[in-house]
Coordinates of C-alpha atoms in Angstrom, one line a residue:
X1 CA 87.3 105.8 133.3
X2 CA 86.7 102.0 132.0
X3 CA 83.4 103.5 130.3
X4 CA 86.4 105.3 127.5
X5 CA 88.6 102.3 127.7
X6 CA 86.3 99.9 126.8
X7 CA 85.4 102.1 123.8
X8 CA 88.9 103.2 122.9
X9 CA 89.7 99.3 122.8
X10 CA 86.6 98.8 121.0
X11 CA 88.1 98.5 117.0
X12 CA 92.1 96.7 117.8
X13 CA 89.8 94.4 120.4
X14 CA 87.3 93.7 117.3
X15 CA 90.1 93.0 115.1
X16 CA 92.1 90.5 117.7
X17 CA 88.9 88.4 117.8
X18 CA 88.6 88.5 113.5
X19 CA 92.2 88.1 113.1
X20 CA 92.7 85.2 115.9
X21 CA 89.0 83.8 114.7
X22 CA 89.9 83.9 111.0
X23 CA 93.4 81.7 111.7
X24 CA 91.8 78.8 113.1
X25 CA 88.9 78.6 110.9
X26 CA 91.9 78.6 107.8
X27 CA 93.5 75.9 110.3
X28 CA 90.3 74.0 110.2
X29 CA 89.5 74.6 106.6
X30 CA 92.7 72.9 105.4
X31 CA 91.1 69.5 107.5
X32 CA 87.5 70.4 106.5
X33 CA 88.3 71.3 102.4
X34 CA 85.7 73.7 102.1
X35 CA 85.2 76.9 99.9
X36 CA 86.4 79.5 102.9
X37 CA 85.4 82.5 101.6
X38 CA 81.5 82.1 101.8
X39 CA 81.5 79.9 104.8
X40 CA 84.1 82.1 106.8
X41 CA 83.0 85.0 105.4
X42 CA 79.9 84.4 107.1
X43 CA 81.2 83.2 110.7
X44 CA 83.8 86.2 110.6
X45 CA 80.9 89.3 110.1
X46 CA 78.8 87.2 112.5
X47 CA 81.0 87.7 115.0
X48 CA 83.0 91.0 114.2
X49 CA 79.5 92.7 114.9
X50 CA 78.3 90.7 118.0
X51 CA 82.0 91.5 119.6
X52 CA 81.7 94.8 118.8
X53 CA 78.1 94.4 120.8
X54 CA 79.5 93.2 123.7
X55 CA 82.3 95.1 124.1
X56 CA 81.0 98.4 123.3
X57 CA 80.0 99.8 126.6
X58 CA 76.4 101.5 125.9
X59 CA 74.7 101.7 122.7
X60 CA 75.5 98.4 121.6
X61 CA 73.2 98.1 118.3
X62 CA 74.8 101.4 117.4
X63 CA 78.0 99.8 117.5
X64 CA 77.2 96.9 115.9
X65 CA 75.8 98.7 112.8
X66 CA 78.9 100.8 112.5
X67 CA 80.6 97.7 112.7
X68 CA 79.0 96.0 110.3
X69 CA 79.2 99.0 107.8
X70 CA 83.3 98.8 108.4
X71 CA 83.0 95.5 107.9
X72 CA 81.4 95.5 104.9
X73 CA 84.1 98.1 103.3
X74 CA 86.6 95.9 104.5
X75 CA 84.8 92.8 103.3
X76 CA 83.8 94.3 99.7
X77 CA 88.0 95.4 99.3
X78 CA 89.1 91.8 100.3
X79 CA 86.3 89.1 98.6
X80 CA 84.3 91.2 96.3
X81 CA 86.0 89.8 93.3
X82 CA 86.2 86.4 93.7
X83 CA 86.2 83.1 91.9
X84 CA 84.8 79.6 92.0
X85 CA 87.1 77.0 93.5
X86 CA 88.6 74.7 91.0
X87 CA 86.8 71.5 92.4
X88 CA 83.5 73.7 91.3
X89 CA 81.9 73.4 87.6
X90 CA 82.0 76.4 87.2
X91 CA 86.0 76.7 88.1
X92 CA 88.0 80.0 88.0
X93 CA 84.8 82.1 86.8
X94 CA 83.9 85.4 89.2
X95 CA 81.2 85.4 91.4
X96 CA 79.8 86.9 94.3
X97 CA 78.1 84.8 96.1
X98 CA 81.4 84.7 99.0
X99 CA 80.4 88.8 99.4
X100 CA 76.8 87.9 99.7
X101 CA 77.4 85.2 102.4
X102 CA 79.1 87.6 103.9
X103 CA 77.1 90.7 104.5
X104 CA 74.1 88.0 105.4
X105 CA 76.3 87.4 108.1
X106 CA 76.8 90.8 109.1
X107 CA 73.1 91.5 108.8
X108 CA 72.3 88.4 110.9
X109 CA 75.0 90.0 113.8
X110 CA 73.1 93.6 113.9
X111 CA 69.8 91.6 113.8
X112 CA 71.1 89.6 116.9
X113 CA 71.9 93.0 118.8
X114 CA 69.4 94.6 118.1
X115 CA 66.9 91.8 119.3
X116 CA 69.2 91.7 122.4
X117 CA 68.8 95.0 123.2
X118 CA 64.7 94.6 122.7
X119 CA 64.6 91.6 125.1
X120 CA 66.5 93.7 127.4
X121 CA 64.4 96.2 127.6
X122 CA 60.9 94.8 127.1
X123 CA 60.0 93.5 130.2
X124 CA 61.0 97.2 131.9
X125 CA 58.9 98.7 129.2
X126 CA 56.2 96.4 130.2
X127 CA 56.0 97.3 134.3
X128 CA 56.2 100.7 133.5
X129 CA 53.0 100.2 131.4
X130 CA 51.1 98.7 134.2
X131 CA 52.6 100.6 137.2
X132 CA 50.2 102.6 139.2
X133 CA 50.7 106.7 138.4
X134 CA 53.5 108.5 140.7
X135 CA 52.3 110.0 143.7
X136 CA 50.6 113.3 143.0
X137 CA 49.8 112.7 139.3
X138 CA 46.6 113.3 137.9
X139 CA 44.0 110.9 136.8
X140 CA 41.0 110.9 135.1
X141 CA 39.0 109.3 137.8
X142 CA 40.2 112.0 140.3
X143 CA 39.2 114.9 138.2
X144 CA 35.8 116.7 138.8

């Protein structure tokens, strides 16, 4: 029964940890005075696809890629048209870099599951490389 749970919670749990994250870094942005956008852009799709890693219950680099694809949906309807701070040059123009930053963050969080999931299972795949053959089994020295 917790194996459904976990994945029913799976998207409002993934949006309590980007809603609650996203508060506190605007808290800390209005101390640090930094363009937000880019810089929690970034953080935020980090971690909206590693939460949905962890919390997703079996086929965790699945999950994070269809994270990261909601993500980026959500993402390209929120910052896609966006502007340079006024404390920039190039003040009030459009740009995309904050969308950029953003899906590099996203891409970073599947690349992080998926090398997860490889450690994981590497060293498995590596004993059953080198374990003798089951009981029974042929083998070529055996054969006539």
């Amino acid at each position: 029964m917790a194996y459904w749970v976990r994945w029913f919670c799976l998207p409002p749990a993934v949006f309590a940890v980007f809603m609650f994250l996203g508060l506190a870094l605007q808290f800390l942005n209005t101390f640090a005075h930094v363009w937000f956008e880019p810089a929690g852009g970034f953080i935020l799709a980090l971690v909206w696809v590693l939460s949905a890693h962890f919390i997703a219950p079996d086929r965790k680099p699945v999950a994070s890629a269809i994270a990261f694809g909601v993500g980026a949906m959500f993402a390209w309807k929120l910052i896609a048209h966006s502007y340079y701070p006024e404390n920039y040059p190039q003040a009030y123009q459009p740009t995309h870099i904050p969308i950029l930053v953003t899906i590099a963050g996203g891409f970073l969080g599947v690349a992080v599951s998926m090398t997860i999931e490889m450690m994981k299972r590497k060293p498995n795949q590596a004993s059953d490389a080198t374990s003798e053959p089951a009981p029974g089994a042929a083998s070529s020295s055996h054969q006539g």
